JSON list of C-alpha atoms in Angstrom, two decimals:
[
{"chain": "A", "resi": 1, "resn": "MET", "atom": "CA", "xyz": [35.57, 69.95, 113.60]},
{"chain": "A", "resi": 2, "resn": "ASN", "atom": "CA", "xyz": [36.20, 73.62, 114.26]},
{"chain": "A", "resi": 3, "resn": "TYR", "atom": "CA", "xyz": [39.08, 74.59, 116.51]},
{"chain": "A", "resi": 4, "resn": "ILE", "atom": "CA", "xyz": [38.82, 77.89, 118.35]},
{"chain": "A", "resi": 5, "resn": "GLU", "atom": "CA", "xyz": [42.27, 77.70, 119.88]},
{"chain": "A", "resi": 6, "resn": "PRO", "atom": "CA", "xyz": [45.24, 75.35, 119.74]},
{"chain": "A", "resi": 7, "resn": "ILE", "atom": "CA", "xyz": [44.85, 72.39, 122.01]},
{"chain": "A", "resi": 8, "resn": "ARG", "atom": "CA", "xyz": [47.48, 72.73, 124.69]},
{"chain": "A", "resi": 9, "resn": "ARG", "atom": "CA", "xyz": [47.09, 69.38, 126.33]},
{"chain": "A", "resi": 10, "resn": "GLY", "atom": "CA", "xyz": [50.01, 68.42, 128.48]},
{"chain": "A", "resi": 11, "resn": "ASN", "atom": "CA", "xyz": [50.74, 67.15, 131.92]},
{"chain": "A", "resi": 12, "resn": "ARG", "atom": "CA", "xyz": [50.28, 70.24, 134.04]},
{"chain": "A", "resi": 13, "resn": "ILE", "atom": "CA", "xyz": [49.73, 70.57, 137.77]},
{"chain": "A", "resi": 14, "resn": "HIS", "atom": "CA", "xyz": [47.82, 73.57, 139.03]},
{"chain": "A", "resi": 15, "resn": "HIS", "atom": "CA", "xyz": [47.22, 74.78, 142.59]},
{"chain": "A", "resi": 16, "resn": "TRP", "atom": "CA", "xyz": [49.50, 72.30, 144.33]},
{"chain": "A", "resi": 17, "resn": "ARG", "atom": "CA", "xyz": [49.09, 72.87, 148.05]},
{"chain": "A", "resi": 18, "resn": "PHE", "atom": "CA", "xyz": [49.46, 71.18, 151.41]},
{"chain": "A", "resi": 19, "resn": "GLU", "atom": "CA", "xyz": [46.83, 71.34, 154.14]},
{"chain": "A", "resi": 20, "resn": "ASP", "atom": "CA", "xyz": [47.84, 70.42, 157.69]},
{"chain": "A", "resi": 21, "resn": "GLY", "atom": "CA", "xyz": [44.32, 69.43, 158.76]},
{"chain": "A", "resi": 22, "resn": "GLU", "atom": "CA", "xyz": [44.27, 72.04, 161.53]},
{"chain": "A", "resi": 23, "resn": "THR", "atom": "CA", "xyz": [44.41, 75.42, 159.81]},
{"chain": "A", "resi": 24, "resn": "CYS", "atom": "CA", "xyz": [41.30, 76.81, 158.21]},
{"chain": "A", "resi": 25, "resn": "PRO", "atom": "CA", "xyz": [42.29, 78.29, 154.83]},
{"chain": "A", "resi": 26, "resn": "ASN", "atom": "CA", "xyz": [39.79, 81.16, 155.04]},
{"chain": "A", "resi": 27, "resn": "PRO", "atom": "CA", "xyz": [39.16, 82.11, 158.68]},
{"chain": "A", "resi": 28, "resn": "GLY", "atom": "CA", "xyz": [35.84, 83.81, 159.11]},
{"chain": "A", "resi": 29, "resn": "ASN", "atom": "CA", "xyz": [34.30, 82.19, 156.05]},
{"chain": "A", "resi": 30, "resn": "ALA", "atom": "CA", "xyz": [30.73, 81.19, 156.91]},
{"chain": "A", "resi": 31, "resn": "ILE", "atom": "CA", "xyz": [30.80, 78.11, 154.68]},
{"chain": "A", "resi": 32, "resn": "GLU", "atom": "CA", "xyz": [34.27, 76.65, 155.20]},
{"chain": "A", "resi": 33, "resn": "LEU", "atom": "CA", "xyz": [34.04, 76.19, 158.95]},
{"chain": "A", "resi": 34, "resn": "ASP", "atom": "CA", "xyz": [36.20, 73.08, 159.19]},
{"chain": "A", "resi": 35, "resn": "PRO", "atom": "CA", "xyz": [39.76, 72.75, 157.92]},
{"chain": "A", "resi": 36, "resn": "PRO", "atom": "CA", "xyz": [40.18, 70.34, 155.01]},
{"chain": "A", "resi": 37, "resn": "PRO", "atom": "CA", "xyz": [41.68, 66.93, 155.78]},
{"chain": "A", "resi": 38, "resn": "ARG", "atom": "CA", "xyz": [45.45, 66.72, 156.04]},
{"chain": "A", "resi": 39, "resn": "GLY", "atom": "CA", "xyz": [47.14, 66.04, 152.74]},
{"chain": "A", "resi": 40, "resn": "TRP", "atom": "CA", "xyz": [48.26, 67.30, 149.38]},
{"chain": "A", "resi": 41, "resn": "TYR", "atom": "CA", "xyz": [45.85, 68.80, 146.86]},
{"chain": "A", "resi": 42, "resn": "CYS", "atom": "CA", "xyz": [46.09, 69.84, 143.23]},
{"chain": "A", "resi": 43, "resn": "TRP", "atom": "CA", "xyz": [44.39, 70.06, 139.86]},
{"chain": "A", "resi": 44, "resn": "MET", "atom": "CA", "xyz": [45.86, 67.91, 137.13]},
{"chain": "A", "resi": 45, "resn": "TYR", "atom": "CA", "xyz": [45.57, 68.48, 133.37]},
{"chain": "A", "resi": 46, "resn": "SER", "atom": "CA", "xyz": [46.77, 65.25, 131.84]},
{"chain": "A", "resi": 47, "resn": "LYS", "atom": "CA", "xyz": [47.84, 64.52, 128.30]},
{"chain": "A", "resi": 48, "resn": "ASP", "atom": "CA", "xyz": [46.62, 60.95, 128.51]},
{"chain": "A", "resi": 49, "resn": "ASP", "atom": "CA", "xyz": [43.61, 60.54, 130.79]},
{"chain": "A", "resi": 50, "resn": "GLU", "atom": "CA", "xyz": [43.55, 56.75, 130.64]},
{"chain": "A", "resi": 51, "resn": "GLY", "atom": "CA", "xyz": [47.26, 56.55, 131.34]},
{"chain": "A", "resi": 52, "resn": "PHE", "atom": "CA", "xyz": [46.96, 58.97, 134.23]},
{"chain": "A", "resi": 53, "resn": "ARG", "atom": "CA", "xyz": [44.06, 57.01, 135.70]},
{"chain": "A", "resi": 54, "resn": "ASP", "atom": "CA", "xyz": [45.98, 53.75, 135.47]},
{"chain": "A", "resi": 55, "resn": "TRP", "atom": "CA", "xyz": [49.13, 55.28, 136.98]},
{"chain": "A", "resi": 56, "resn": "MET", "atom": "CA", "xyz": [47.17, 56.71, 139.91]},
{"chain": "A", "resi": 57, "resn": "ALA", "atom": "CA", "xyz": [45.43, 53.39, 140.56]},
{"chain": "A", "resi": 58, "resn": "GLN", "atom": "CA", "xyz": [48.79, 51.65, 140.59]},
{"chain": "A", "resi": 59, "resn": "CYS", "atom": "CA", "xyz": [51.00, 54.16, 142.39]},
{"chain": "A", "resi": 60, "resn": "CYS", "atom": "CA", "xyz": [48.60, 56.21, 144.53]},
{"chain": "A", "resi": 61, "resn": "PRO", "atom": "CA", "xyz": [45.89, 53.69, 145.40]},
{"chain": "A", "resi": 62, "resn": "THR", "atom": "CA", "xyz": [44.59, 55.63, 148.42]},
{"chain": "A", "resi": 63, "resn": "ALA", "atom": "CA", "xyz": [44.39, 59.00, 146.65]},
{"chain": "A", "resi": 64, "resn": "GLU", "atom": "CA", "xyz": [41.07, 60.55, 145.73]},
{"chain": "A", "resi": 65, "resn": "VAL", "atom": "CA", "xyz": [41.10, 61.27, 142.00]},
{"chain": "A", "resi": 66, "resn": "ILE", "atom": "CA", "xyz": [38.05, 62.89, 140.43]},
{"chain": "A", "resi": 67, "resn": "HIS", "atom": "CA", "xyz": [37.62, 63.75, 136.77]},
{"chain": "A", "resi": 68, "resn": "ARG", "atom": "CA", "xyz": [35.65, 66.95, 136.19]},
{"chain": "A", "resi": 69, "resn": "PHE", "atom": "CA", "xyz": [34.04, 68.53, 133.16]},
{"chain": "A", "resi": 70, "resn": "ASN", "atom": "CA", "xyz": [35.08, 71.99, 134.38]},
{"chain": "A", "resi": 71, "resn": "SER", "atom": "CA", "xyz": [33.08, 74.06, 131.88]},
{"chain": "A", "resi": 72, "resn": "GLY", "atom": "CA", "xyz": [34.60, 72.31, 128.89]},
{"chain": "A", "resi": 73, "resn": "ASP", "atom": "CA", "xyz": [38.18, 72.31, 130.19]},
{"chain": "A", "resi": 74, "resn": "PRO", "atom": "CA", "xyz": [38.34, 68.80, 131.66]},
{"chain": "A", "resi": 75, "resn": "MET", "atom": "CA", "xyz": [40.79, 68.15, 134.47]},
{"chain": "A", "resi": 76, "resn": "TRP", "atom": "CA", "xyz": [41.35, 65.97, 137.51]},
{"chain": "A", "resi": 77, "resn": "THR", "atom": "CA", "xyz": [41.16, 67.03, 141.13]},
{"chain": "A", "resi": 78, "resn": "VAL", "atom": "CA", "xyz": [43.60, 65.07, 143.26]},
{"chain": "A", "resi": 79, "resn": "TYR", "atom": "CA", "xyz": [43.76, 64.64, 147.02]},
{"chain": "A", "resi": 80, "resn": "ILE", "atom": "CA", "xyz": [46.63, 62.55, 148.41]},
{"chain": "A", "resi": 81, "resn": "SER", "atom": "CA", "xyz": [46.72, 61.80, 152.10]},
{"chain": "A", "resi": 82, "resn": "ASP", "atom": "CA", "xyz": [49.72, 59.46, 152.14]},
{"chain": "A", "resi": 83, "resn": "GLU", "atom": "CA", "xyz": [53.12, 61.12, 152.28]},
{"chain": "A", "resi": 84, "resn": "ASN", "atom": "CA", "xyz": [54.91, 58.53, 150.17]},
{"chain": "A", "resi": 85, "resn": "GLU", "atom": "CA", "xyz": [52.26, 58.66, 147.49]},
{"chain": "A", "resi": 86, "resn": "ALA", "atom": "CA", "xyz": [52.45, 62.44, 147.45]},
{"chain": "A", "resi": 87, "resn": "MET", "atom": "CA", "xyz": [56.21, 62.31, 146.94]},
{"chain": "A", "resi": 88, "resn": "LEU", "atom": "CA", "xyz": [55.85, 59.79, 144.13]},
{"chain": "A", "resi": 89, "resn": "PHE", "atom": "CA", "xyz": [53.18, 61.92, 142.50]},
{"chain": "A", "resi": 90, "resn": "LYS", "atom": "CA", "xyz": [55.34, 65.04, 142.70]},
{"chain": "A", "resi": 91, "resn": "LEU", "atom": "CA", "xyz": [58.36, 63.27, 141.26]},
{"chain": "A", "resi": 92, "resn": "LYS", "atom": "CA", "xyz": [56.38, 61.80, 138.39]},
{"chain": "A", "resi": 93, "resn": "TRP", "atom": "CA", "xyz": [54.21, 64.73, 137.30]},
{"chain": "A", "resi": 94, "resn": "SER", "atom": "CA", "xyz": [55.87, 67.91, 138.51]},
{"chain": "A", "resi": 95, "resn": "THR", "atom": "CA", "xyz": [58.35, 68.98, 135.88]},
{"chain": "B", "resi": 1, "resn": "MET", "atom": "CA", "xyz": [8.46, 78.35, 120.77]},
{"chain": "B", "resi": 2, "resn": "ASN", "atom": "CA", "xyz": [11.15, 80.95, 121.07]},
{"chain": "B", "resi": 3, "resn": "ILE", "atom": "CA", "xyz": [14.70, 80.06, 120.18]},
{"chain": "B", "resi": 4, "resn": "THR", "atom": "CA", "xyz": [17.28, 82.62, 121.13]},
{"chain": "B", "resi": 5, "resn": "THR", "atom": "CA", "xyz": [20.91, 82.67, 120.25]},
{"chain": "B", "resi": 6, "resn": "GLY", "atom": "CA", "xyz": [23.89, 83.42, 122.42]},
{"chain": "B", "resi": 7, "resn": "MET", "atom": "CA", "xyz": [26.70, 85.69, 121.36]},
{"chain": "B", "resi": 8, "resn": "PRO", "atom": "CA", "xyz": [29.42, 83.83, 119.44]},
{"chain": "B", "resi": 9, "resn": "GLY", "atom": "CA", "xyz": [31.25, 87.12, 118.95]},
{"chain": "B", "resi": 10, "resn": "ALA", "atom": "CA", "xyz": [30.98, 89.49, 121.89]},
{"chain": "B", "resi": 11, "resn": "HIS", "atom": "CA", "xyz": [32.13, 92.43, 119.77]},
{"chain": "B", "resi": 12, "resn": "VAL", "atom": "CA", "xyz": [29.03, 92.21, 117.54]},
{"chain": "B", "resi": 13, "resn": "ASP", "atom": "CA", "xyz": [26.05, 94.02, 118.98]},
{"chain": "B", "resi": 14, "resn": "PRO", "atom": "CA", "xyz": [22.92, 91.86, 118.98]},
{"chain": "B", "resi": 15, "resn": "ALA", "atom": "CA", "xyz": [19.65, 93.06, 117.54]},
{"chain": "B", "resi": 16, "resn": "VAL", "atom": "CA", "xyz": [17.52, 95.23, 119.79]},
{"chain": "B", "resi": 17, "resn": "GLY", "atom": "CA", "xyz": [15.11, 93.00, 121.68]},
{"chain": "B", "resi": 18, "resn": "ALA", "atom": "CA", "xyz": [17.37, 89.92, 121.55]},
{"chain": "B", "resi": 19, "resn": "ILE", "atom": "CA", "xyz": [17.14, 87.65, 124.56]},
{"chain": "B", "resi": 20, "resn": "ARG", "atom": "CA", "xyz": [19.85, 85.72, 126.33]},
{"chain": "B", "resi": 21, "resn": "PHE", "atom": "CA", "xyz": [20.16, 83.56, 129.42]},
{"chain": "B", "resi": 22, "resn": "ASN", "atom": "CA", "xyz": [22.85, 84.80, 131.78]},
{"chain": "B", "resi": 23, "resn": "THR", "atom": "CA", "xyz": [24.33, 81.58, 133.15]},
{"chain": "B", "resi": 24, "resn": "THR", "atom": "CA", "xyz": [26.36, 83.42, 135.78]},
{"chain": "B", "resi": 25, "resn": "ILE", "atom": "CA", "xyz": [23.42, 84.86, 137.68]},
{"chain": "B", "resi": 26, "resn": "SER", "atom": "CA", "xyz": [20.65, 82.73, 136.08]},
{"chain": "B", "resi": 27, "resn": "THR", "atom": "CA", "xyz": [18.57, 85.58, 134.73]},
{"chain": "B", "resi": 28, "resn": "ILE", "atom": "CA", "xyz": [16.94, 86.21, 131.39]},
{"chain": "B", "resi": 29, "resn": "GLU", "atom": "CA", "xyz": [18.08, 89.45, 129.82]},
{"chain": "B", "resi": 30, "resn": "ARG", "atom": "CA", "xyz": [16.99, 91.55, 126.87]},
{"chain": "B", "resi": 31, "resn": "TRP", "atom": "CA", "xyz": [19.28, 93.76, 124.74]},
{"chain": "B", "resi": 32, "resn": "ASP", "atom": "CA", "xyz": [17.90, 97.33, 124.63]},
{"chain": "B", "resi": 33, "resn": "GLY", "atom": "CA", "xyz": [20.48, 98.62, 122.15]},
{"chain": "B", "resi": 34, "resn": "HIS", "atom": "CA", "xyz": [23.01, 99.65, 124.79]},
{"chain": "B", "resi": 35, "resn": "SER", "atom": "CA", "xyz": [23.11, 97.01, 127.49]},
{"chain": "B", "resi": 36, "resn": "TRP", "atom": "CA", "xyz": [21.54, 93.78, 128.71]},
{"chain": "B", "resi": 37, "resn": "ILE", "atom": "CA", "xyz": [18.49, 94.48, 130.88]},
{"chain": "B", "resi": 38, "resn": "VAL", "atom": "CA", "xyz": [17.34, 91.81, 133.33]},
{"chain": "B", "resi": 39, "resn": "THR", "atom": "CA", "xyz": [13.79, 90.86, 132.50]},
{"chain": "B", "resi": 40, "resn": "THR", "atom": "CA", "xyz": [13.20, 87.81, 134.67]},
{"chain": "B", "resi": 41, "resn": "GLY", "atom": "CA", "xyz": [9.94, 88.21, 136.48]},
{"chain": "B", "resi": 42, "resn": "PHE", "atom": "CA", "xyz": [8.50, 90.56, 133.92]},
{"chain": "B", "resi": 43, "resn": "MET", "atom": "CA", "xyz": [8.22, 88.17, 130.99]},
{"chain": "B", "resi": 44, "resn": "THR", "atom": "CA", "xyz": [4.99, 86.42, 130.21]},
{"chain": "B", "resi": 45, "resn": "GLN", "atom": "CA", "xyz": [4.86, 82.68, 129.74]},
{"chain": "B", "resi": 46, "resn": "GLN", "atom": "CA", "xyz": [4.61, 83.18, 125.99]},
{"chain": "B", "resi": 47, "resn": "GLU", "atom": "CA", "xyz": [7.83, 85.16, 125.93]},
{"chain": "B", "resi": 48, "resn": "MET", "atom": "CA", "xyz": [9.80, 82.71, 128.04]},
{"chain": "B", "resi": 49, "resn": "PRO", "atom": "CA", "xyz": [12.43, 80.91, 125.97]},
{"chain": "B", "resi": 50, "resn": "GLU", "atom": "CA", "xyz": [12.17, 77.17, 125.94]},
{"chain": "B", "resi": 51, "resn": "LEU", "atom": "CA", "xyz": [15.43, 76.27, 124.27]},
{"chain": "B", "resi": 52, "resn": "ILE", "atom": "CA", "xyz": [18.40, 78.59, 124.46]},
{"chain": "B", "resi": 53, "resn": "ILE", "atom": "CA", "xyz": [21.19, 78.00, 121.98]},
{"chain": "B", "resi": 54, "resn": "LYS", "atom": "CA", "xyz": [24.78, 78.77, 122.88]},
{"chain": "B", "resi": 55, "resn": "VAL", "atom": "CA", "xyz": [28.28, 78.13, 121.68]},
{"chain": "B", "resi": 56, "resn": "GLY", "atom": "CA", "xyz": [30.82, 76.52, 123.97]},
{"chain": "B", "resi": 57, "resn": "SER", "atom": "CA", "xyz": [34.09, 74.66, 123.73]},
{"chain": "B", "resi": 58, "resn": "VAL", "atom": "CA", "xyz": [35.48, 71.45, 125.14]},
{"chain": "B", "resi": 59, "resn": "ALA", "atom": "CA", "xyz": [39.26, 71.13, 125.12]},
{"chain": "B", "resi": 60, "resn": "GLY", "atom": "CA", "xyz": [39.52, 73.63, 122.29]},
{"chain": "B", "resi": 61, "resn": "ILE", "atom": "CA", "xyz": [36.80, 72.27, 120.02]},
{"chain": "B", "resi": 62, "resn": "VAL", "atom": "CA", "xyz": [33.63, 74.26, 119.36]},
{"chain": "B", "resi": 63, "resn": "TYR", "atom": "CA", "xyz": [30.50, 72.68, 120.77]},
{"chain": "B", "resi": 64, "resn": "ASN", "atom": "CA", "xyz": [26.92, 73.61, 120.03]},
{"chain": "B", "resi": 65, "resn": "CYS", "atom": "CA", "xyz": [24.96, 73.89, 123.25]},
{"chain": "B", "resi": 66, "resn": "VAL", "atom": "CA", "xyz": [21.30, 73.93, 124.15]},
{"chain": "B", "resi": 67, "resn": "ILE", "atom": "CA", "xyz": [19.88, 75.02, 127.51]},
{"chain": "B", "resi": 68, "resn": "PRO", "atom": "CA", "xyz": [16.42, 73.55, 128.00]},
{"chain": "B", "resi": 69, "resn": "VAL", "atom": "CA", "xyz": [14.29, 75.74, 130.25]},
{"chain": "B", "resi": 70, "resn": "GLY", "atom": "CA", "xyz": [11.55, 73.93, 132.08]},
{"chain": "B", "resi": 71, "resn": "LYS", "atom": "CA", "xyz": [11.91, 70.78, 130.01]},
{"chain": "B", "resi": 72, "resn": "PRO", "atom": "CA", "xyz": [11.91, 67.06, 130.85]},
{"chain": "B", "resi": 73, "resn": "TRP", "atom": "CA", "xyz": [15.61, 66.50, 131.41]},
{"chain": "B", "resi": 74, "resn": "VAL", "atom": "CA", "xyz": [15.37, 62.76, 132.05]},
{"chain": "B", "resi": 75, "resn": "ASP", "atom": "CA", "xyz": [13.46, 62.14, 128.83]},
{"chain": "B", "resi": 76, "resn": "MET", "atom": "CA", "xyz": [15.88, 64.33, 126.90]},
{"chain": "B", "resi": 77, "resn": "PHE", "atom": "CA", "xyz": [18.86, 62.46, 128.31]},
{"chain": "B", "resi": 78, "resn": "ARG", "atom": "CA", "xyz": [17.38, 59.07, 127.44]},
{"chain": "B", "resi": 79, "resn": "TRP", "atom": "CA", "xyz": [16.52, 60.27, 123.97]},
{"chain": "B", "resi": 80, "resn": "CYS", "atom": "CA", "xyz": [20.11, 61.42, 123.41]},
{"chain": "B", "resi": 81, "resn": "VAL", "atom": "CA", "xyz": [21.44, 58.07, 124.62]},
{"chain": "B", "resi": 82, "resn": "ASP", "atom": "CA", "xyz": [19.11, 56.26, 122.22]},
{"chain": "B", "resi": 83, "resn": "ILE", "atom": "CA", "xyz": [20.03, 58.44, 119.26]},
{"chain": "B", "resi": 84, "resn": "MET", "atom": "CA", "xyz": [23.69, 59.23, 119.87]},
{"chain": "B", "resi": 85, "resn": "ASP", "atom": "CA", "xyz": [24.94, 56.47, 122.14]},
{"chain": "B", "resi": 86, "resn": "LYS", "atom": "CA", "xyz": [26.73, 57.09, 125.43]},
{"chain": "B", "resi": 87, "resn": "CYS", "atom": "CA", "xyz": [27.25, 60.52, 126.91]},
{"chain": "B", "resi": 88, "resn": "GLY", "atom": "CA", "xyz": [30.79, 61.95, 126.78]},
{"chain": "B", "resi": 89, "resn": "ASN", "atom": "CA", "xyz": [30.88, 62.42, 130.52]},
{"chain": "B", "resi": 90, "resn": "ARG", "atom": "CA", "xyz": [30.30, 58.79, 131.24]},
{"chain": "B", "resi": 91, "resn": "ASN", "atom": "CA", "xyz": [28.83, 59.09, 134.72]},
{"chain": "B", "resi": 92, "resn": "ALA", "atom": "CA", "xyz": [26.26, 61.69, 133.67]},
{"chain": "B", "resi": 93, "resn": "ASP", "atom": "CA", "xyz": [22.84, 60.98, 135.10]},
{"chain": "B", "resi": 94, "resn": "PRO", "atom": "CA", "xyz": [20.02, 63.53, 135.20]},
{"chain": "B", "resi": 95, "resn": "LEU", "atom": "CA", "xyz": [18.68, 62.02, 138.42]},
{"chain": "B", "resi": 96, "resn": "TRP", "atom": "CA", "xyz": [21.89, 61.40, 140.34]},
{"chain": "B", "resi": 97, "resn": "PRO", "atom": "CA", "xyz": [24.64, 63.89, 139.52]},
{"chain": "B", "resi": 98, "resn": "SER", "atom": "CA", "xyz": [28.05, 62.35, 139.99]},
{"chain": "B", "resi": 99, "resn": "ARG", "atom": "CA", "xyz": [31.15, 63.93, 141.48]},
{"chain": "B", "resi": 100, "resn": "ASN", "atom": "CA", "xyz": [33.39, 62.04, 139.12]},
{"chain": "B", "resi": 101, "resn": "GLU", "atom": "CA", "xyz": [32.19, 62.94, 135.65]},
{"chain": "B", "resi": 102, "resn": "ASP", "atom": "CA", "xyz": [34.73, 60.73, 133.85]},
{"chain": "B", "resi": 103, "resn": "VAL", "atom": "CA", "xyz": [34.98, 62.92, 130.77]},
{"chain": "B", "resi": 104, "resn": "VAL", "atom": "CA", "xyz": [35.91, 61.50, 127.36]},
{"chain": "B", "resi": 105, "resn": "LEU", "atom": "CA", "xyz": [37.53, 64.20, 125.24]},
{"chain": "B", "resi": 106, "resn": "HIS", "atom": "CA", "xyz": [35.89, 65.25, 121.98]},
{"chain": "B", "resi": 107, "resn": "ALA", "atom": "CA", "xyz": [32.85, 63.08, 122.47]},
{"chain": "B", "resi": 108, "resn": "ARG", "atom": "CA", "xyz": [29.79, 63.43, 120.29]},
{"chain": "B", "resi": 109, "resn": "TRP", "atom": "CA", "xyz": [27.73, 64.92, 123.11]},
{"chain": "B", "resi": 110, "resn": "TYR", "atom": "CA", "xyz": [27.81, 65.81, 126.79]},
{"chain": "B", "resi": 111, "resn": "MET", "atom": "CA", "xyz": [25.26, 66.71, 129.41]},
{"chain": "B", "resi": 112, "resn": "ALA", "atom": "CA", "xyz": [26.87, 69.06, 131.89]},
{"chain": "B", "resi": 113, "resn": "GLU", "atom": "CA", "xyz": [26.23, 72.29, 133.73]},
{"chain": "B", "resi": 114, "resn": "ASN", "atom": "CA", "xyz": [22.53, 72.58, 132.82]},
{"chain": "B", "resi": 115, "resn": "MET", "atom": "CA", "xyz": [23.30, 72.24, 129.12]},
{"chain": "B", "resi": 116, "resn": "PHE", "atom": "CA", "xyz": [23.42, 69.68, 126.38]},
{"chain": "B", "resi": 117, "resn": "TRP", "atom": "CA", "xyz": [26.66, 70.00, 124.38]},
{"chain": "B", "resi": 118, "resn": "PHE", "atom": "CA", "xyz": [26.77, 68.69, 120.80]},
{"chain": "B", "resi": 119, "resn": "ARG", "atom": "CA", "xyz": [29.90, 68.43, 118.68]},
{"chain": "B", "resi": 120, "resn": "ASP", "atom": "CA", "xyz": [27.97, 68.36, 115.40]},
{"chain": "B", "resi": 121, "resn": "PRO", "atom": "CA", "xyz": [25.52, 71.14, 114.50]},
{"chain": "B", "resi": 122, "resn": "GLU", "atom": "CA", "xyz": [23.29, 68.49, 112.94]},
{"chain": "B", "resi": 123, "resn": "ASP", "atom": "CA", "xyz": [22.84, 66.81, 116.29]},
{"chain": "B", "resi": 124, "resn": "GLN", "atom": "CA", "xyz": [22.00, 70.12, 117.91]},
{"chain": "B", "resi": 125, "resn": "MET", "atom": "CA", "xyz": [19.42, 70.82, 115.21]},
{"chain": "B", "resi": 126, "resn": "MET", "atom": "CA", "xyz": [17.93, 67.35, 115.60]},
{"chain": "B", "resi": 127, "resn": "PHE", "atom": "CA", "xyz": [17.66, 67.93, 119.34]},
{"chain": "B", "resi": 128, "resn": "VAL", "atom": "CA", "xyz": [15.97, 71.30, 118.86]},
{"chain": "B", "resi": 129, "resn": "LEU", "atom": "CA", "xyz": [13.51, 69.89, 116.35]},
{"chain": "B", "resi": 130, "resn": "ARG", "atom": "CA", "xyz": [12.66, 66.98, 118.61]},
{"chain": "B", "resi": 131, "resn": "TRP", "atom": "CA", "xyz": [12.12, 69.01, 121.77]},
{"chain": "B", "resi": 132, "resn": "SER", "atom": "CA", "xyz": [10.64, 72.24, 120.47]}
]
């Protein structure tokens, strides 16, 4: 296999943000008319996808976790609505 | 059949008359020696590329991609499953695109973003020979 760059796989959180469910992130945008649901959002690049999936199923059972191809840079999009689960997630993965 | 190549090295000027598919704005462009000129709408059916070959990467590994233009996607997908076993993005379905793609890293092949991605050049060549 040919490598074009070193594989930098690690547990990394990108774009961590909180939405209050009332504020529209881009006022005036013709597409995003409604504010997103209240909760915590992020992208997650995990070192161990299976391990991350299992941990989320166990510790954040109500979170929405979606694995995406992302143009060849696979990552997870995470939406957590429960405050306790969000705190647990932050403590575990945010380093 | 016309097979066109992408640009593995952007610093190397392609040959005059080379064709590429611009995936950003979905147009077919021709290199006139100085810049890429959009030719969509002006090409005849005979000039239209059927399989466009590109180079991509998945988690740092080079993948050999093919964009089929106006081809039977469902049949192609089933053929790949028959020949190369399961798709690397396990929920891939040409009829019902899934939100959760469930990607396995460094798989033998993927179907994503209007392309077939092959880890091995031999698989790409086999695909091109089968569908050209």
